[in-house]
PDB file of C-alpha atoms in Angstrom:
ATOM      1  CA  UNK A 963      19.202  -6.209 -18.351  1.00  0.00           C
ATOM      2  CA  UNK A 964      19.936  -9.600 -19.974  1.00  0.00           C
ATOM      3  CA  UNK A 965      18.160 -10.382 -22.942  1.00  0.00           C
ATOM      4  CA  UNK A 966      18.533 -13.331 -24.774  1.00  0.00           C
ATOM      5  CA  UNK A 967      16.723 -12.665 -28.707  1.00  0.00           C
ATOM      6  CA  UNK A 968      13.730 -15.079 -27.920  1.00  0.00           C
ATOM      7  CA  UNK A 969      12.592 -12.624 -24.932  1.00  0.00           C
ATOM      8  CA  UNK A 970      13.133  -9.415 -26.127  1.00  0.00           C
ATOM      9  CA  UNK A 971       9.977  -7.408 -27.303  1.00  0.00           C
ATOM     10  CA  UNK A 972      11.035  -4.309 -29.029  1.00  0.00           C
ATOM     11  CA  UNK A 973       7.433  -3.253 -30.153  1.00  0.00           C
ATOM     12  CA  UNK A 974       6.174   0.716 -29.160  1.00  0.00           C
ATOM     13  CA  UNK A 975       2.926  -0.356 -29.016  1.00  0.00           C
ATOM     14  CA  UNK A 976       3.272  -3.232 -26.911  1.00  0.00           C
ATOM     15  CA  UNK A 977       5.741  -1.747 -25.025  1.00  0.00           C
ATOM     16  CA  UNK A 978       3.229   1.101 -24.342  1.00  0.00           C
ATOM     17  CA  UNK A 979       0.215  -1.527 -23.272  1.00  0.00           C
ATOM     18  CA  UNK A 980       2.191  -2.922 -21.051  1.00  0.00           C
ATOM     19  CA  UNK A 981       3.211   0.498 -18.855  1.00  0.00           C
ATOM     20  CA  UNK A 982      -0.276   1.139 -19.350  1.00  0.00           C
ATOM     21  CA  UNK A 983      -1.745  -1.652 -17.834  1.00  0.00           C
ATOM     22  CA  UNK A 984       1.094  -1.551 -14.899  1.00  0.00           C
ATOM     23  CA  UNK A 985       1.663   2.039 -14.254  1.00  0.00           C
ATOM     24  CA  UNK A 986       3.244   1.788 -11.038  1.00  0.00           C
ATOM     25  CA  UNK A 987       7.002   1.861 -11.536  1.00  0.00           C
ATOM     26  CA  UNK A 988      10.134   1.992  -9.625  1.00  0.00           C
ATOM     27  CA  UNK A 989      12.225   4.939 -10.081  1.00  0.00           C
ATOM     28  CA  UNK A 990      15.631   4.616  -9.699  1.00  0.00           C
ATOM     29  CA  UNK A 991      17.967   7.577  -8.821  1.00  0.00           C
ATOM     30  CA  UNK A 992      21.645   7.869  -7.810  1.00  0.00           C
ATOM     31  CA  UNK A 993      21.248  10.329  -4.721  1.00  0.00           C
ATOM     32  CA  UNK A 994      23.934  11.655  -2.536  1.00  0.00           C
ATOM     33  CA  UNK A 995      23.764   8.485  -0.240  1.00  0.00           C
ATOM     34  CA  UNK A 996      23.284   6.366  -3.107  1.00  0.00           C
ATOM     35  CA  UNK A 997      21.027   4.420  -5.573  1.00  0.00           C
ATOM     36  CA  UNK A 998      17.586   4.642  -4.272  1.00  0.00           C
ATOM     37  CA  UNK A 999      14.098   3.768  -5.677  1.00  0.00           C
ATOM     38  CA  UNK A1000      10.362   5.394  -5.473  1.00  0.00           C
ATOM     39  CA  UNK A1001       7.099   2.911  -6.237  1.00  0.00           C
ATOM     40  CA  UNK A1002       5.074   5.665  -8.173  1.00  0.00           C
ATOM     41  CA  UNK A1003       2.323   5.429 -10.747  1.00  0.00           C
ATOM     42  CA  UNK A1004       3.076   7.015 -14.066  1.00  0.00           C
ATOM     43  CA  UNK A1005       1.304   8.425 -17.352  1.00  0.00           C
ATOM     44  CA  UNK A1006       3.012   8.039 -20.323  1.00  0.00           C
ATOM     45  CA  UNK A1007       3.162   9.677 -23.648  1.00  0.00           C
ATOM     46  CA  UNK A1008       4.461   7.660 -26.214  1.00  0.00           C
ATOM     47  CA  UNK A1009       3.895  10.337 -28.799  1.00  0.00           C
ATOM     48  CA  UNK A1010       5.874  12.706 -27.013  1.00  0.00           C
ATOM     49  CA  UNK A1011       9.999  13.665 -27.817  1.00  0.00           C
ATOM     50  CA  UNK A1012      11.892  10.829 -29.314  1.00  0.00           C
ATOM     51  CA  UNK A1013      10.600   7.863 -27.211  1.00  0.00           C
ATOM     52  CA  UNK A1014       7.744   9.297 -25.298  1.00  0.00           C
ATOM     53  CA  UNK A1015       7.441  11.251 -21.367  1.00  0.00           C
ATOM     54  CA  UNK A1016       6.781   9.656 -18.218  1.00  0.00           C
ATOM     55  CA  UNK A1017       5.089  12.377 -15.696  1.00  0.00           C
ATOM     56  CA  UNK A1018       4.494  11.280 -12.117  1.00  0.00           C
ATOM     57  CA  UNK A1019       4.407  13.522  -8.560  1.00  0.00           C
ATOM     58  CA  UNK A1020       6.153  12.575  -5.320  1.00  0.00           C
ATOM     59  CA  UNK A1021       5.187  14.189  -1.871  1.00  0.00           C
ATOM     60  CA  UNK A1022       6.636  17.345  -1.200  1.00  0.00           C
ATOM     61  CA  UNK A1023       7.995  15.983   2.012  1.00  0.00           C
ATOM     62  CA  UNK A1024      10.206  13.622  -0.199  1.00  0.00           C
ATOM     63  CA  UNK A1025      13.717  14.547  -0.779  1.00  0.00           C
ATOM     64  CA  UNK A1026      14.017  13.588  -4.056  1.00  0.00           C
ATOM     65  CA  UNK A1027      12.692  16.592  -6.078  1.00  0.00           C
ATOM     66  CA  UNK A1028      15.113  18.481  -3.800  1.00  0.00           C
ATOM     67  CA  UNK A1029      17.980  15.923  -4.312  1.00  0.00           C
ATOM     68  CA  UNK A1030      17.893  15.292  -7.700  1.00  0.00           C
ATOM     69  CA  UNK A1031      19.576  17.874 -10.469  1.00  0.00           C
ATOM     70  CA  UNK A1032      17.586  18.578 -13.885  1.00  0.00           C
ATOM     71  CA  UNK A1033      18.942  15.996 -16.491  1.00  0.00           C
ATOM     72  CA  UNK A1034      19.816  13.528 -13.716  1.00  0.00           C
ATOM     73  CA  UNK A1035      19.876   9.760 -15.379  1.00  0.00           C
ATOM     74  CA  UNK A1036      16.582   7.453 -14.333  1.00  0.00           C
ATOM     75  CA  UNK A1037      15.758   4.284 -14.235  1.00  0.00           C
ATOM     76  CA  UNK A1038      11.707   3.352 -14.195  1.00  0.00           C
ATOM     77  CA  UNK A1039      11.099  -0.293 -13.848  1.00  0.00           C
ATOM     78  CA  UNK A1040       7.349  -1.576 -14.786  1.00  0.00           C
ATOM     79  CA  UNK A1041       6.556  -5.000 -13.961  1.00  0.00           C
ATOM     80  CA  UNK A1042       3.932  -6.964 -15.833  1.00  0.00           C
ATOM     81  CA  UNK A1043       2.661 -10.704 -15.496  1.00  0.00           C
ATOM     82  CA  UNK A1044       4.958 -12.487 -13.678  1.00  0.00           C
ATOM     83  CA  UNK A1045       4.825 -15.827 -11.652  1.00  0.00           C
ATOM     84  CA  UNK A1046       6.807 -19.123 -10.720  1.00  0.00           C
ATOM     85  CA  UNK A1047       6.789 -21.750 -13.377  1.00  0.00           C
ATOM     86  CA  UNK A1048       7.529 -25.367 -12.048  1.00  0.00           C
ATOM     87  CA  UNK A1049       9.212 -28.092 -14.565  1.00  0.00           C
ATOM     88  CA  UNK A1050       6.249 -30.360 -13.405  1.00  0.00           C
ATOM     89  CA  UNK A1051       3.849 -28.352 -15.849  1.00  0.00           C
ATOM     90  CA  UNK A1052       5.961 -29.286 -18.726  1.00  0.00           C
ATOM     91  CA  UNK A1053       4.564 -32.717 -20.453  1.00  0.00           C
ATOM     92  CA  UNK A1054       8.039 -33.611 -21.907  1.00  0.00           C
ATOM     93  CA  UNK A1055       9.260 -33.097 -17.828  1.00  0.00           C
ATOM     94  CA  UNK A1056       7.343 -36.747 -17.335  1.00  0.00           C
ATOM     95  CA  UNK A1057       9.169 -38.043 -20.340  1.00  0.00           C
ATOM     96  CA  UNK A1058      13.087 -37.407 -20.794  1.00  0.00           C
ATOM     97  CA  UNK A1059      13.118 -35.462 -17.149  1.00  0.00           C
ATOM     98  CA  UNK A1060      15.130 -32.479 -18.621  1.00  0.00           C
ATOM     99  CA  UNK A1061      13.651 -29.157 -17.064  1.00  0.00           C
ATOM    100  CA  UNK A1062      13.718 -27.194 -14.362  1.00  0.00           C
ATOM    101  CA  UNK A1063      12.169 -24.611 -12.655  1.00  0.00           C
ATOM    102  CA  UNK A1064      11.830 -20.699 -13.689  1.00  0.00           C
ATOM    103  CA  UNK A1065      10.378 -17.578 -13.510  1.00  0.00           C
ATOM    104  CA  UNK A1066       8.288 -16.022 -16.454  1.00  0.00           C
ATOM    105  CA  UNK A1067       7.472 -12.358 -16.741  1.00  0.00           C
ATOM    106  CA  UNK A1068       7.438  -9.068 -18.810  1.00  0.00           C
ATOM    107  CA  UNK A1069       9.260  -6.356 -17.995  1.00  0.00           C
ATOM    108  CA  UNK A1070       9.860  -2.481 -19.150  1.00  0.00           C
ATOM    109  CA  UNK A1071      12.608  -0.333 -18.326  1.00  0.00           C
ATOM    110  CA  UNK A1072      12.121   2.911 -19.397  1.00  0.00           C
ATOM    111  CA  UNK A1073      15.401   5.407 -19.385  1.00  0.00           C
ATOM    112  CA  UNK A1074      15.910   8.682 -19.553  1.00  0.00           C
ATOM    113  CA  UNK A1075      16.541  12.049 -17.548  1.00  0.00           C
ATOM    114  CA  UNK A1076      14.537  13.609 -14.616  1.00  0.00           C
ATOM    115  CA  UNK A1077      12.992  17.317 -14.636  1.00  0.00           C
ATOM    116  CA  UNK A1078      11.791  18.509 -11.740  1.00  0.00           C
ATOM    117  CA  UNK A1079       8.285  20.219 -11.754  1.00  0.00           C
ATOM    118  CA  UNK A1080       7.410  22.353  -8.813  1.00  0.00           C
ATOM    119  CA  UNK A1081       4.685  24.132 -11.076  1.00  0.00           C
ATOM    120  CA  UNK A1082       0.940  24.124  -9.638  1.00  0.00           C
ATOM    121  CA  UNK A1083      -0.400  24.369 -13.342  1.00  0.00           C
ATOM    122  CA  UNK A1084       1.282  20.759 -14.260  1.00  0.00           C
ATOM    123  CA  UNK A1085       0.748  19.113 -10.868  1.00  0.00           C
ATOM    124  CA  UNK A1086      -3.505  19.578 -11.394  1.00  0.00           C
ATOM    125  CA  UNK A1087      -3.132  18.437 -14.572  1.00  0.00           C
ATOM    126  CA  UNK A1088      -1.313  15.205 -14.016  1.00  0.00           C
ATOM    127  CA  UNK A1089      -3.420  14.491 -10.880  1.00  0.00           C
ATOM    128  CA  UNK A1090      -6.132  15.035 -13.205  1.00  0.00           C
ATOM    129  CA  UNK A1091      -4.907  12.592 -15.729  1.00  0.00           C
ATOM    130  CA  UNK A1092      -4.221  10.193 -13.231  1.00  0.00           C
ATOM    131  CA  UNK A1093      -7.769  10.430 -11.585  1.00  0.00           C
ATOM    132  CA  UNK A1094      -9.516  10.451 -14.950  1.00  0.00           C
ATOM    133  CA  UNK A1095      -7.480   6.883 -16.311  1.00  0.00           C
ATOM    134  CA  UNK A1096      -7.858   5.247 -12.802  1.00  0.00           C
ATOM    135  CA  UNK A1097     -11.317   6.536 -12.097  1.00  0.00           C
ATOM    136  CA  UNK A1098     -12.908   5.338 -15.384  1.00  0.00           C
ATOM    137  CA  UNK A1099     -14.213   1.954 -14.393  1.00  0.00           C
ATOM    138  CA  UNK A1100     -15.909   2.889 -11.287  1.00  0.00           C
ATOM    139  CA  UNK A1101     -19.756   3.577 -11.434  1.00  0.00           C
ATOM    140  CA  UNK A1102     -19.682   7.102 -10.218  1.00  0.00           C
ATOM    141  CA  UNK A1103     -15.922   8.069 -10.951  1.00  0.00           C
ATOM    142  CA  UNK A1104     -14.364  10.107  -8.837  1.00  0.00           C
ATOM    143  CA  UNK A1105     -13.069  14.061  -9.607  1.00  0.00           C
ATOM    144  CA  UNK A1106     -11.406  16.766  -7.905  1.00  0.00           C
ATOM    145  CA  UNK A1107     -14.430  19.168  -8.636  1.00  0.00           C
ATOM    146  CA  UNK A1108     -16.366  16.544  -6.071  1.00  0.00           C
ATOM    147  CA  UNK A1109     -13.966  18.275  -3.389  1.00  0.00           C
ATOM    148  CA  UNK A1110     -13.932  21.675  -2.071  1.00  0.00           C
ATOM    149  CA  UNK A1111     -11.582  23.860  -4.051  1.00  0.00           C
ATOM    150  CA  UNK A1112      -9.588  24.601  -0.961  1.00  0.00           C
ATOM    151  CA  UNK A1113      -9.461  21.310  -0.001  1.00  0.00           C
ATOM    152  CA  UNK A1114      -7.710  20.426  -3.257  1.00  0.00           C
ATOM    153  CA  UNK A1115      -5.573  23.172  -3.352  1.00  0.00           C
ATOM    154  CA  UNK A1116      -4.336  22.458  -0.280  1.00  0.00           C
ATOM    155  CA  UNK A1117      -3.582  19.030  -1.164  1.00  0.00           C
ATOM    156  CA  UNK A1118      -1.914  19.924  -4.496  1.00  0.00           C
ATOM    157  CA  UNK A1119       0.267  21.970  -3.036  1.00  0.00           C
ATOM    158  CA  UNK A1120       1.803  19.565  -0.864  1.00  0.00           C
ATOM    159  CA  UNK A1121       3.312  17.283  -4.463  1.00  0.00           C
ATOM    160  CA  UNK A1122       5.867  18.075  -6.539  1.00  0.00           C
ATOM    161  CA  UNK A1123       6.070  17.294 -10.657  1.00  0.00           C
ATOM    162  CA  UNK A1124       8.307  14.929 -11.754  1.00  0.00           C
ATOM    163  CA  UNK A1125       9.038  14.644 -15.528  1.00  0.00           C
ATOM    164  CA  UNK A1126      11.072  12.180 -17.386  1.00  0.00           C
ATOM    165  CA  UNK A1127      12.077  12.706 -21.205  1.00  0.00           C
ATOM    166  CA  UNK A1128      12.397   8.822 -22.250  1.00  0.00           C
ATOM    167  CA  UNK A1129      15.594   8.002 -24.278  1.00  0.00           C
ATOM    168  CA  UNK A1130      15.050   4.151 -24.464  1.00  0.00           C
ATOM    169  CA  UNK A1131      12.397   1.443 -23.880  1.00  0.00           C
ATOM    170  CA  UNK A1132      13.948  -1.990 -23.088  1.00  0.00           C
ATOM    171  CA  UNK A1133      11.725  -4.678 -23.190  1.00  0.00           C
ATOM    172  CA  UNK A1134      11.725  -8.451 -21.946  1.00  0.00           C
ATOM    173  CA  UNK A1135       9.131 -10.941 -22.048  1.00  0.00           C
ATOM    174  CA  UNK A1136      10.687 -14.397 -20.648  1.00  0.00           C
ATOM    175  CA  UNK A1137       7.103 -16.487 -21.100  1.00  0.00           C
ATOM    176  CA  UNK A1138       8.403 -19.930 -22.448  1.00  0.00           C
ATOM    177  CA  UNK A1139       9.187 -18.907 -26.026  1.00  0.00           C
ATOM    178  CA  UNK A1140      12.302 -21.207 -25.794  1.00  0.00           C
ATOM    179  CA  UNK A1141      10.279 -24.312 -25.165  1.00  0.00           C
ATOM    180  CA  UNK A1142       8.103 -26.427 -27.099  1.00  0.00           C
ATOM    181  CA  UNK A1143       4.372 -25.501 -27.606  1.00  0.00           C
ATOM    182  CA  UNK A1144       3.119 -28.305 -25.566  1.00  0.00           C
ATOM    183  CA  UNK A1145       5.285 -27.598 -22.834  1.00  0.00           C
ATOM    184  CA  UNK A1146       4.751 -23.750 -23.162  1.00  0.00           C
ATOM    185  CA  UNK A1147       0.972 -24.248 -23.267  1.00  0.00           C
ATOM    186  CA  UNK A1148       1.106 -27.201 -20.036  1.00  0.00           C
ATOM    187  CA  UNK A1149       2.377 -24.629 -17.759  1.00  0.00           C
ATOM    188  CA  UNK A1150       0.133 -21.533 -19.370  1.00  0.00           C
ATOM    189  CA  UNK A1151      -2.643 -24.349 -18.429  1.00  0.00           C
ATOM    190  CA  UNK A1152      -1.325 -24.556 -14.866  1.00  0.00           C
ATOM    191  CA  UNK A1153      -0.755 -21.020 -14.048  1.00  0.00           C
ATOM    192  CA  UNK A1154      -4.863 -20.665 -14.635  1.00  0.00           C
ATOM    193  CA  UNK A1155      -5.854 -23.220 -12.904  1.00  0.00           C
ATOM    194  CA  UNK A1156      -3.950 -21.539 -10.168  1.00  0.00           C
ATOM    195  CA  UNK A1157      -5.478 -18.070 -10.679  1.00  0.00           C
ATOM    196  CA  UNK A1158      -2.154 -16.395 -12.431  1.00  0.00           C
ATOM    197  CA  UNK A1159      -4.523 -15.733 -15.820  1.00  0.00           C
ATOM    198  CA  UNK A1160      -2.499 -12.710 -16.887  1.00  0.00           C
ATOM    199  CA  UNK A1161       0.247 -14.599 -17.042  1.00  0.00           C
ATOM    200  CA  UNK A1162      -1.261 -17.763 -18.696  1.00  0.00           C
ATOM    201  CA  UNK A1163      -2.783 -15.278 -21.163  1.00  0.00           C
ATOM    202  CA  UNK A1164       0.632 -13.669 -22.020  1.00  0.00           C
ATOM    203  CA  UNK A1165       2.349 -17.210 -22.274  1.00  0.00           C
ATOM    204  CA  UNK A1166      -0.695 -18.354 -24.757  1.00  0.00           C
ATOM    205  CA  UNK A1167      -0.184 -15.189 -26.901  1.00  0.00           C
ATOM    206  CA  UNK A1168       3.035 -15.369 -27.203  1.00  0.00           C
ATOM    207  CA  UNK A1169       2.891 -18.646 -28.613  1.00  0.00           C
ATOM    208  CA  UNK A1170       0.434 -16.964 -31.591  1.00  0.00           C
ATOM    209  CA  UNK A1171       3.136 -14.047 -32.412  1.00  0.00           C
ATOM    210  CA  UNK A1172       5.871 -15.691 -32.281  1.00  0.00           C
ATOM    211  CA  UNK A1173       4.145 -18.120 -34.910  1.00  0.00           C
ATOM    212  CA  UNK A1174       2.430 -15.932 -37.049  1.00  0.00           C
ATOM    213  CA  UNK A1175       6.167 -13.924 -37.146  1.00  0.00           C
TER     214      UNK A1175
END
């Protein structure tokens, strides 16, 4: 991934915020027929190994637990704020007439190398993981002890463990740090009066760090 110095956010922490505010990533694999990609949502453990663990589980019916040999390289792409930015937002755009359109958005990629767990013990616990996180805001959160144990059993058995030992964390946020405030903060203004507010949000405070860096 291009990164020009202005976009490239290099922070753990932030880095970390960001995959956990958009766990779903794409996992990219080289399989026999080629590259391929699964949409799955991820927990991740920044404290753990060098650069943290992603653990996800894919259906047993998939091939790629079957496909893919321990240590094989992966790719997991998580995709933050993102949105189309048009020069018209820009206050100098009405003045000189020198912009053009873009895209804005954060981005992490996340590499490292795939384990395969086909192990009942780690499967409930990531499913339980997973439920607890994405459960937590809802009035009565849901848990697998509201299901028959049978039933969950069942269902646990048909997903497989993935695991992936993170090497690096590559990090990009391309939200207007290269133009002036005004014209950074025009189109953050636009984006919310159009109902993009996370990425308005991230444009505005990246204005803030970048000056109080």
């Amino acid at each position: 991934m291009y990164i020009p110095p202005h976009f490239s956010e290099t922070r753990p922490a932030e880095l970390a915020r960001l995959i956990a505010q958009h766990p779903l990533g794409a996992l990219v694999t080289q399989r026999p027929h080629g590259l391929d990609a699964e949409h799955l949502p991820f927990v991740f453990d920044a404290h753990a190994g060098a650069c943290g663990r992603l653990t996800a589980h894919v259906a047993r019916a998939n091939p790629l637990w079957q496909e893919c040999a321990p240590g094989t390289p992966a790719l997991v792409i998580f995709r933050a704020a993102e949105g189309y930015v048009s020069p018209g937002w820009y206050p100098s755009k009405h003045e000189a007439h020198r912009q053009v359109p873009t895209w804005n958005y954060e981005v992490v990629h996340a590499h490292g190398r795939l384990t395969i767990r086909d192990d009942e013990r780690f499967v409930r616990a990531l499913v339980g993981r997973l439920t607890k996180r994405h459960e937590a805001a809802q009035p009565q959160p849901w848990k697998m002890a509201d299901s028959a144990p049978e039933f969950i059993d069942e269902l646990l058995g048909a997903i497989v463990g993935i695991e992936i030992e993170v090497s690096a964390l590559v990090g990009k946020r391309k939200l207007g740090q290269n133009k002036a405030p005004r014209d950074r903060l025009g189109a953050a203004e636009a984006l919310a009066a159009q109902g993009n507010a996370a990425l308005a949000q991230a444009m505005r405070a990246a204005g803030l760090s970048s000056t109080s860096s």
